[in-house]
Tab-separated table of C-alpha atoms and ligand atoms in Angstrom:
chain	number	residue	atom	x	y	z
P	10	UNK	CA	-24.971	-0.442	0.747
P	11	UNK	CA	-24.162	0.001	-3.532
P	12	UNK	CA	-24.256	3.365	-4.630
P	13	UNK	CA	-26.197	2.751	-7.670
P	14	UNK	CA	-25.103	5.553	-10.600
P	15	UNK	CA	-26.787	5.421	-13.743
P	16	UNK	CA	-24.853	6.287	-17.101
P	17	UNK	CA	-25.991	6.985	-20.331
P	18	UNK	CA	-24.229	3.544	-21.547
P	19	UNK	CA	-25.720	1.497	-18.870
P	20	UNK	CA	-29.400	2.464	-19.470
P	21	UNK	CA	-28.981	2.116	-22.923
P	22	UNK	CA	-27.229	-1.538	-21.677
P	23	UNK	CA	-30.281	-2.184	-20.178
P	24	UNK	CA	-32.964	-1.248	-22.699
P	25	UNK	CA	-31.063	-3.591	-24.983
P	26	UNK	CA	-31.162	-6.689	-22.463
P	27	UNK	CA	-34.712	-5.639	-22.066
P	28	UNK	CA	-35.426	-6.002	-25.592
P	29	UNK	CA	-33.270	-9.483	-26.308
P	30	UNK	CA	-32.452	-11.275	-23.794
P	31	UNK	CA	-29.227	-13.108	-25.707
P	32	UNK	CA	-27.704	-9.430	-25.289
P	33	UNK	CA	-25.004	-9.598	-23.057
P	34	UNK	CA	-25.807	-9.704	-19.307
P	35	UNK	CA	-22.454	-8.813	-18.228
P	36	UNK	CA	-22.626	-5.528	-16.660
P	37	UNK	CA	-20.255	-2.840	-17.987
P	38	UNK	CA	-17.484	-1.262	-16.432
P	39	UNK	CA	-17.770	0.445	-12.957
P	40	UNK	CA	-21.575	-0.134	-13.644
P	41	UNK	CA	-21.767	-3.256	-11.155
P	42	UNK	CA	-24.675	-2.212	-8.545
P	43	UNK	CA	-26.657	-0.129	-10.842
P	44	UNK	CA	-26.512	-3.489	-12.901
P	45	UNK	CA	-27.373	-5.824	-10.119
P	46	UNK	CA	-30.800	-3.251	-9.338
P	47	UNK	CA	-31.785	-3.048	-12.740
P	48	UNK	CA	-30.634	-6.227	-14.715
P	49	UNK	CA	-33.168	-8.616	-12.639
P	50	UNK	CA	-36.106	-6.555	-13.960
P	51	UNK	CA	-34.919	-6.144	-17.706
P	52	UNK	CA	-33.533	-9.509	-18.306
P	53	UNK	CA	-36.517	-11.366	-19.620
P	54	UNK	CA	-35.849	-15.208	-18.860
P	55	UNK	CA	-38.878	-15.600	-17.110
P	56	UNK	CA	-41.841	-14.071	-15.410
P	57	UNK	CA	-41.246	-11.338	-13.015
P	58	UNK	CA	-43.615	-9.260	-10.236
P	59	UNK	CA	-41.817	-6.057	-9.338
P	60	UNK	CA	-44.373	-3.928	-6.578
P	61	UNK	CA	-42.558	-0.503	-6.347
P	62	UNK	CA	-43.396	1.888	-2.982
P	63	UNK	CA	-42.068	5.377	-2.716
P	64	UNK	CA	-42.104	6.781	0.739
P	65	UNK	CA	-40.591	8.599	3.832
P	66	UNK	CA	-38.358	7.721	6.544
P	67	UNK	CA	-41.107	6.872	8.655
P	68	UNK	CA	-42.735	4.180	5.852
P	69	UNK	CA	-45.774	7.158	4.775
P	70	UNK	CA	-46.634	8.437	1.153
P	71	UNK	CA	-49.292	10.795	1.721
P	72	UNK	CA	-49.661	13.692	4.410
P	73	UNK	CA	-53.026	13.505	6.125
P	74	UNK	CA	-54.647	15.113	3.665
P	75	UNK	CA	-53.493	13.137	0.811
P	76	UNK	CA	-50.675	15.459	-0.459
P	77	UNK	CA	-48.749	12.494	-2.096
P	78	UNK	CA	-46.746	14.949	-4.385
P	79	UNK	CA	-42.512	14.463	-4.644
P	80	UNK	CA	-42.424	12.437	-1.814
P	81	UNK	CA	-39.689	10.762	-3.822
P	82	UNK	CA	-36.998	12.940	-4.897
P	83	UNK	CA	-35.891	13.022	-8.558
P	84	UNK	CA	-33.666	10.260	-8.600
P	85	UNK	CA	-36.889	8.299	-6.977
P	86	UNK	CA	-38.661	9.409	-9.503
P	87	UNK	CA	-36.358	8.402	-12.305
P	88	UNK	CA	-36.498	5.110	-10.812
P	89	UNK	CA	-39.485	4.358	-10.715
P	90	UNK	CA	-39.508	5.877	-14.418
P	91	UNK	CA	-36.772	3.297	-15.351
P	92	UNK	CA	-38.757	-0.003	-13.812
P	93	UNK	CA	-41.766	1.580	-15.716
P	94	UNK	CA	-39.655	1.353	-18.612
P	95	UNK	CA	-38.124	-2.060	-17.793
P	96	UNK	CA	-41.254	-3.970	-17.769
P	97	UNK	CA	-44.312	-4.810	-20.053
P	98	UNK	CA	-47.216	-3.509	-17.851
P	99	UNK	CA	-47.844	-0.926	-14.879
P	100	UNK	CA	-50.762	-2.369	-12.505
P	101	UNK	CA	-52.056	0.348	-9.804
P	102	UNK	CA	-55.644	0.387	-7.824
P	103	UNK	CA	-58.562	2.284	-8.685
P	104	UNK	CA	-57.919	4.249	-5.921
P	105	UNK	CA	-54.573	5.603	-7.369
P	106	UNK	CA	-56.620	7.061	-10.217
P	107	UNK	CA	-59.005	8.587	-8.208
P	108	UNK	CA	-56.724	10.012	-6.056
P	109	UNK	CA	-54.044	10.981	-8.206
P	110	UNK	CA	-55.451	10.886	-11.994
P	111	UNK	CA	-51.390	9.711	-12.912
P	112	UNK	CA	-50.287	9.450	-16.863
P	113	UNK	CA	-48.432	6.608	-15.668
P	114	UNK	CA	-45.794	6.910	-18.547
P	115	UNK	CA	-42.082	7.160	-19.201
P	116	UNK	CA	-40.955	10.881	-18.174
P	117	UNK	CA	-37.998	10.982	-16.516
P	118	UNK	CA	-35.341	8.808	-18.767
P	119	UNK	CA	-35.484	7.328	-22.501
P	120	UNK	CA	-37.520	4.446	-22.494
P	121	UNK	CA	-40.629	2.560	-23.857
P	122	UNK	CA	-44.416	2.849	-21.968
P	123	UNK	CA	-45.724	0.051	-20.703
P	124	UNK	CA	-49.162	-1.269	-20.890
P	125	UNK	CA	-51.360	0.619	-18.297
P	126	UNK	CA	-53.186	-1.989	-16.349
P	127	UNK	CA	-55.874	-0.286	-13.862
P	128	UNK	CA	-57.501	-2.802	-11.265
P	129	UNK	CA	-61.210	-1.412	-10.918
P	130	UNK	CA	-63.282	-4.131	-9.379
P	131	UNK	CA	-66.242	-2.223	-9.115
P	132	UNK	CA	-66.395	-0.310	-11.905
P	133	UNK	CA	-65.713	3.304	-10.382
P	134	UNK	CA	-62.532	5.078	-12.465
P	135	UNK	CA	-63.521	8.476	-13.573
P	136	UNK	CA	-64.614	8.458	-17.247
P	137	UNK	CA	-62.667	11.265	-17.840
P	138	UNK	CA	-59.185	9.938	-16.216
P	139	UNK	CA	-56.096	11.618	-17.748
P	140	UNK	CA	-54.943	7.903	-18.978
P	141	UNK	CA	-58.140	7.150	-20.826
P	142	UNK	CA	-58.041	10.422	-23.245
P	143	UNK	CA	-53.886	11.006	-23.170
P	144	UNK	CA	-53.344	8.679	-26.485
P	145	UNK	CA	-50.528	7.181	-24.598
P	146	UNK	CA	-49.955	3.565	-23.926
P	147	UNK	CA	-52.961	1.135	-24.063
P	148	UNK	CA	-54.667	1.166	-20.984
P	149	UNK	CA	-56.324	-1.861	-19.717
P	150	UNK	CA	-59.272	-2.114	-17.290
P	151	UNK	CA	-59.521	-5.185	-14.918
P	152	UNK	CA	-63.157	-5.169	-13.425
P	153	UNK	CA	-65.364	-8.611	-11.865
P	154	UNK	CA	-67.572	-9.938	-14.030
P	155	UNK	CA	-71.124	-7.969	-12.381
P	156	UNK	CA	-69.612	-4.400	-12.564
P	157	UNK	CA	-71.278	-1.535	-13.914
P	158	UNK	CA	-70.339	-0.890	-17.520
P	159	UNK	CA	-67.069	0.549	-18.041
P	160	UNK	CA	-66.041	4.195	-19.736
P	161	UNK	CA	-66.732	3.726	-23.778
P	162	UNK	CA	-63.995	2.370	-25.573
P	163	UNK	CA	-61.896	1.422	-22.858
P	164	UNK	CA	-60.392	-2.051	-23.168
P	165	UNK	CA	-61.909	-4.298	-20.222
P	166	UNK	CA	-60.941	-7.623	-19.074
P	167	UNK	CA	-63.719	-9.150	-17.189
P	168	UNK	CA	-62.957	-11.711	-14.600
P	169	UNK	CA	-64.893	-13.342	-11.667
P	170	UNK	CA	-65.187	-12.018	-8.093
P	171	UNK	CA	-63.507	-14.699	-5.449
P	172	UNK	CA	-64.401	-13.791	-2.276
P	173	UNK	CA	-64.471	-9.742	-1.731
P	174	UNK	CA	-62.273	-9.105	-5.049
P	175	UNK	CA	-60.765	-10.327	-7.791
P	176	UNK	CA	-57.973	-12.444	-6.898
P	177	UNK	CA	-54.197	-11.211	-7.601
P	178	UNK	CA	-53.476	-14.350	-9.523
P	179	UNK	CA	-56.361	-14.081	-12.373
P	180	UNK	CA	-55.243	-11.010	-13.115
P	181	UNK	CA	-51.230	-12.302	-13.626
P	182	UNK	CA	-52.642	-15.059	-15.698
P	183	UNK	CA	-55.000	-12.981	-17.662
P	184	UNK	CA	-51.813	-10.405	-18.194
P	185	UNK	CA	-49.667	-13.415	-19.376
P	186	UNK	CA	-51.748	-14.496	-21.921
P	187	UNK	CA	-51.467	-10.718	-23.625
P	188	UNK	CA	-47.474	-11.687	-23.360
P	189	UNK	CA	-47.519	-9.410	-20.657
P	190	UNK	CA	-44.898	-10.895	-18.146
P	191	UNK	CA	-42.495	-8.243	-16.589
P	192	UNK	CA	-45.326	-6.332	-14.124
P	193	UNK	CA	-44.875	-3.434	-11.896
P	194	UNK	CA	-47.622	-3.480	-9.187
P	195	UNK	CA	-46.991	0.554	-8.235
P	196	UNK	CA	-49.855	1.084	-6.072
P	197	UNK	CA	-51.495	2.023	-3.872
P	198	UNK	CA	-50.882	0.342	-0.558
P	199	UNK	CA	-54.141	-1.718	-0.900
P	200	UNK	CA	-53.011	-3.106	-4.330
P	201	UNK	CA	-49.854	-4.211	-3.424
P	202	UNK	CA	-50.615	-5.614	-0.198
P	203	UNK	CA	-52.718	-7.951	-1.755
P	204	UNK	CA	-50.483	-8.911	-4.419
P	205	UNK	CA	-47.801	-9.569	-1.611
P	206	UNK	CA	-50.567	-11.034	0.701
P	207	UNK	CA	-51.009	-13.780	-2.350
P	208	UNK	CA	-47.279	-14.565	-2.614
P	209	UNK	CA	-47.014	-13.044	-5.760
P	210	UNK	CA	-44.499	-10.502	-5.675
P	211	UNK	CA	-40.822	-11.403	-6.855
P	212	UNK	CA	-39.465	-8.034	-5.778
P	213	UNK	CA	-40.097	-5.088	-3.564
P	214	UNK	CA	-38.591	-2.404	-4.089
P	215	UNK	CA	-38.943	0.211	-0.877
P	216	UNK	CA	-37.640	3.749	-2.218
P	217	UNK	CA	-37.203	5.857	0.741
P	218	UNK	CA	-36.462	9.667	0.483
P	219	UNK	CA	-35.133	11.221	3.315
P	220	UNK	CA	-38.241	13.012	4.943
P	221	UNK	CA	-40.290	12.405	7.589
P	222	UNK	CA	-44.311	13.025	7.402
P	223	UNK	CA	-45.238	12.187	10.693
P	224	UNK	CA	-48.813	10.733	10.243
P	225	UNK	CA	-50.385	9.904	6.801
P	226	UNK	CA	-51.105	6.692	4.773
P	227	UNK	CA	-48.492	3.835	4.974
P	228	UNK	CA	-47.303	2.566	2.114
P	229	UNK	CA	-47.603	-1.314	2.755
P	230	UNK	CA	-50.006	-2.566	5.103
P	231	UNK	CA	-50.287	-6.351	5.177
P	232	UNK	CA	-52.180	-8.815	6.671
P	233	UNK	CA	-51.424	-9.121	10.763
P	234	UNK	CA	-48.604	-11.982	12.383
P	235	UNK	CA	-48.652	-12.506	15.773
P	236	UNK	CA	-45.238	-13.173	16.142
P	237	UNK	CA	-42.506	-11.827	14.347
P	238	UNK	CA	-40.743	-15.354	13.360
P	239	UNK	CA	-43.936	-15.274	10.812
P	240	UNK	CA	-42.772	-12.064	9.518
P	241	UNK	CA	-41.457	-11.699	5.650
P	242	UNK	CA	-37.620	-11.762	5.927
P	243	UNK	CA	-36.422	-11.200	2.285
P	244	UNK	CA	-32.863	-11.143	1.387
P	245	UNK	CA	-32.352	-7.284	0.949
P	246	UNK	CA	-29.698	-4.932	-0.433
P	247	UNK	CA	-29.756	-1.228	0.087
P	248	UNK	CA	-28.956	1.413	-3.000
P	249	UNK	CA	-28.067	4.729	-2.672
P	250	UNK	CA	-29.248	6.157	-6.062
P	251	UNK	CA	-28.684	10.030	-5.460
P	252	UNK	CA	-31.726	11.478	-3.700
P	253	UNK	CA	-33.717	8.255	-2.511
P	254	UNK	CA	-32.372	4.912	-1.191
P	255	UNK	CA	-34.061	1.719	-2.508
P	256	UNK	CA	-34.189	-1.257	-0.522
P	257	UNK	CA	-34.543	-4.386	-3.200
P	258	UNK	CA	-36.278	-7.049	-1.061
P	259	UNK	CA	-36.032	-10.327	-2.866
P	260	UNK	CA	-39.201	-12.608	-2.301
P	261	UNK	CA	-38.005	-15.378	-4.114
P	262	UNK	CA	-35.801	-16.042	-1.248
P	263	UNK	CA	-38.360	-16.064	1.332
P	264	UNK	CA	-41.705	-17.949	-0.527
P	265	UNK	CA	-44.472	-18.886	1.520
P	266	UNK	CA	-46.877	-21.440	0.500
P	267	UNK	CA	-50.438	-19.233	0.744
P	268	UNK	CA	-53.221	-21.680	1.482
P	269	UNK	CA	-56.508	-21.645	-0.637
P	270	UNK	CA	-58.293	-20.586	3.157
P	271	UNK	CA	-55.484	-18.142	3.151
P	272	UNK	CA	-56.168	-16.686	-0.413
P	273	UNK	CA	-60.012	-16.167	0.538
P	274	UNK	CA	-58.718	-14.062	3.172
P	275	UNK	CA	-56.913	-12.136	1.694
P	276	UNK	CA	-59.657	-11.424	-0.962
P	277	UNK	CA	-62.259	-10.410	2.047
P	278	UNK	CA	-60.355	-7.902	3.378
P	279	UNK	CA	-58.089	-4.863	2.888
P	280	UNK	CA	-54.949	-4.815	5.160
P	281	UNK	CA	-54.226	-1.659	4.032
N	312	NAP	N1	-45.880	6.497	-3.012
N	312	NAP	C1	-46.172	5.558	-3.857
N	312	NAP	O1	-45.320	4.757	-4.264
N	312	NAP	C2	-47.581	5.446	-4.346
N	312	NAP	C3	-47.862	4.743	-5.518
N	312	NAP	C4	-49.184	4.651	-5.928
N	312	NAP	C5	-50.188	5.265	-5.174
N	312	NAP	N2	-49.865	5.956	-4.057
N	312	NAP	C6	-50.913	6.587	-3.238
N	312	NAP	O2	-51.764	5.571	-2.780
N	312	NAP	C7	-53.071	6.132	-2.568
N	312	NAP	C8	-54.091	5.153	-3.106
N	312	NAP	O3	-53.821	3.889	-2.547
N	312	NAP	P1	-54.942	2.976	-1.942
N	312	NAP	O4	-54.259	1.885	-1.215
N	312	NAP	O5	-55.937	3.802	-1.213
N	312	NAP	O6	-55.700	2.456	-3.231
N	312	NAP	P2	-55.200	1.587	-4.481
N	312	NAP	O7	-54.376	0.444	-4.048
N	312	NAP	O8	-54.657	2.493	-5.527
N	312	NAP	O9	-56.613	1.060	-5.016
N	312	NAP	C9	-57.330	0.171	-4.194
N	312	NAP	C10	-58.618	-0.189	-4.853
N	312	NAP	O10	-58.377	-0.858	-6.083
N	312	NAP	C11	-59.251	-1.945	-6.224
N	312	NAP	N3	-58.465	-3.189	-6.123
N	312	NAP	C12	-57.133	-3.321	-6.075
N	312	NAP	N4	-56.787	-4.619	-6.057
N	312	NAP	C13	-57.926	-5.326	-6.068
N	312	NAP	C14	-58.243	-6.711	-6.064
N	312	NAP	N5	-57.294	-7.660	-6.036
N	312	NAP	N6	-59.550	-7.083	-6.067
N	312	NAP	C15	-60.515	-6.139	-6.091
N	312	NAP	N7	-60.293	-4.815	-6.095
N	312	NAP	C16	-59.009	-4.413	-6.109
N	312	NAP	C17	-60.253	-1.827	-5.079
N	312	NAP	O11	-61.268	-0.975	-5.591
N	312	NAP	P3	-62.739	-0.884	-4.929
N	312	NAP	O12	-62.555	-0.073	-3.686
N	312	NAP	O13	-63.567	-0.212	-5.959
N	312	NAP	O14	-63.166	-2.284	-4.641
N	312	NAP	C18	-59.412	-1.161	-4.001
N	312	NAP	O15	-60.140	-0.493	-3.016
N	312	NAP	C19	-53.086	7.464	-3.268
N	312	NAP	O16	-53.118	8.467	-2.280
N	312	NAP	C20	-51.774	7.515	-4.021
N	312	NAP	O17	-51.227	8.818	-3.996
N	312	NAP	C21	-48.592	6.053	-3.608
């Protein structure tokens, strides 16, 4: 395990490698795991997925009643605030909205806002969502082509249903040709499982705060293996950060080739 301390310097390191990637990518002095967390999702060489998941001990993010509030602790928080700020676009699920009507900005540290990207297949956000009428960052609605209209002057990208949903990899490709190429999938559980389920995630960043819930949504749910030599074995290393520890799963390490009978699957049902 790194304990991972962030400095003034270093996040101010960071912004700059996010901005040009010719800035140095050495990491400063004494700044060497905070630099190995955070350099992978600012250094821009190439296209990068980053799903997020803040949770308890026992792998929940809600209480049964759907109290999701500061189940991170701050330094959870600022993380997830500092990949926000790290990347060029936040993707979450409709669901997310509805259930939690988030801003989905840059709080907790000095940083830029990304795009807001808001996956709403069947054309269900609330009109009246905090993100549509906060005159932050442009928000950007991704609904199949046969949903209901969308809330006036929102910006929509329309794209076609393939099997039950809209599949994981339209929406990267429709993202990329915005130049949007650094994504955070945040949530919720259904959203990133299928982005995961796809083979589309680079990293996966598990933030777990020291508390247990006891019963409550999950925060990944994928789809089933019988046998655990199928199961996902990423290379992983473990970050204390202050509050929170973040388990950085690497996916490139462990890519599985995700058959186009697989892919329909994945589309027909949620696993989570
Ligand atoms: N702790 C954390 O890190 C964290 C982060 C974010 C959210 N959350 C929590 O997660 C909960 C919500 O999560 P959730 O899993 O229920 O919902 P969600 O993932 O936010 O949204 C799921 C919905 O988004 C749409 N969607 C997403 N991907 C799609 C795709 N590829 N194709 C078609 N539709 C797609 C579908 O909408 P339709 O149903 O309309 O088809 C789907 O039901 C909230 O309670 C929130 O507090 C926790």
């Amino acid at each position: 395990m790194y304990a991972a301390r962030m400095t003034e310097e270093i996040w101010q390191r960071l912004l700059a490698l996010r901005r040009d990637p010719s800035a140095t990518s050495q990491s400063p002095d004494n700044a060497e795991a905070a630099w190995r967390l955070y350099a992978p999702i600012a250094l821009r060489d190439r296209p990068l997925v980053l799903a997020q998941v803040g949770q308890s001990l026992d792998g929940r993010v809600a209480t049964p009643t759907g109290d999701a509030q500061d189940v991170s602790g701050c330094d959870g928080i600022a993380h997830l605030h500092r990949c926000r700020a790290l990347v060029d676009a936040v993707v979450v699920g409709v669901g997310t909205v509805v259930a939690d009507d988030p801003s989905l900005s840059v709080r907790a540290v000095p940083g830029p806002n990304p795009v807001r990207v808001v996956i709403d297949c069947n054309g269900r956000i609330p009109p009246n969502a905090k993100m549509l009428r906060d005159g932050g960052a442009p928000v950007l609605i991704v609904q199949a082509d046969d949903a209901p209209e969308p809330p006036p002057e929102s910006e929509v990208v329309r794209l076609p249903r393939r099997g039950g949903g809209l599949h994981p990899r339209d929406i990267l490709d429709e993202l990329a040709a915005r130049g949007l190429t650094g994504i955070l999938v945040e949530g919720g559980a259904k959203t990133i499982a299928r982005f995961i389920d796809a083979d589309l995630v680079d990293r996966l960043h598990v933030s777990i705060a020291p508390i247990i819930i006891g019963s409550g949504p999950m925060g990944t749910t994928l789809a089933p293996v019988d046998r655990l030599s199928e199961a996902r074995r990423p290379k992983v290393n473990v970050y204390d950060i202050g509050t929170d520890f973040v388990f950085d799963c690497d996916f490139r390490s462990v890519r599985r080739r995700v058959s186009s009978a697989e892919s329909e699957n994945i589309l027909m049902s949620d696993t989570a």
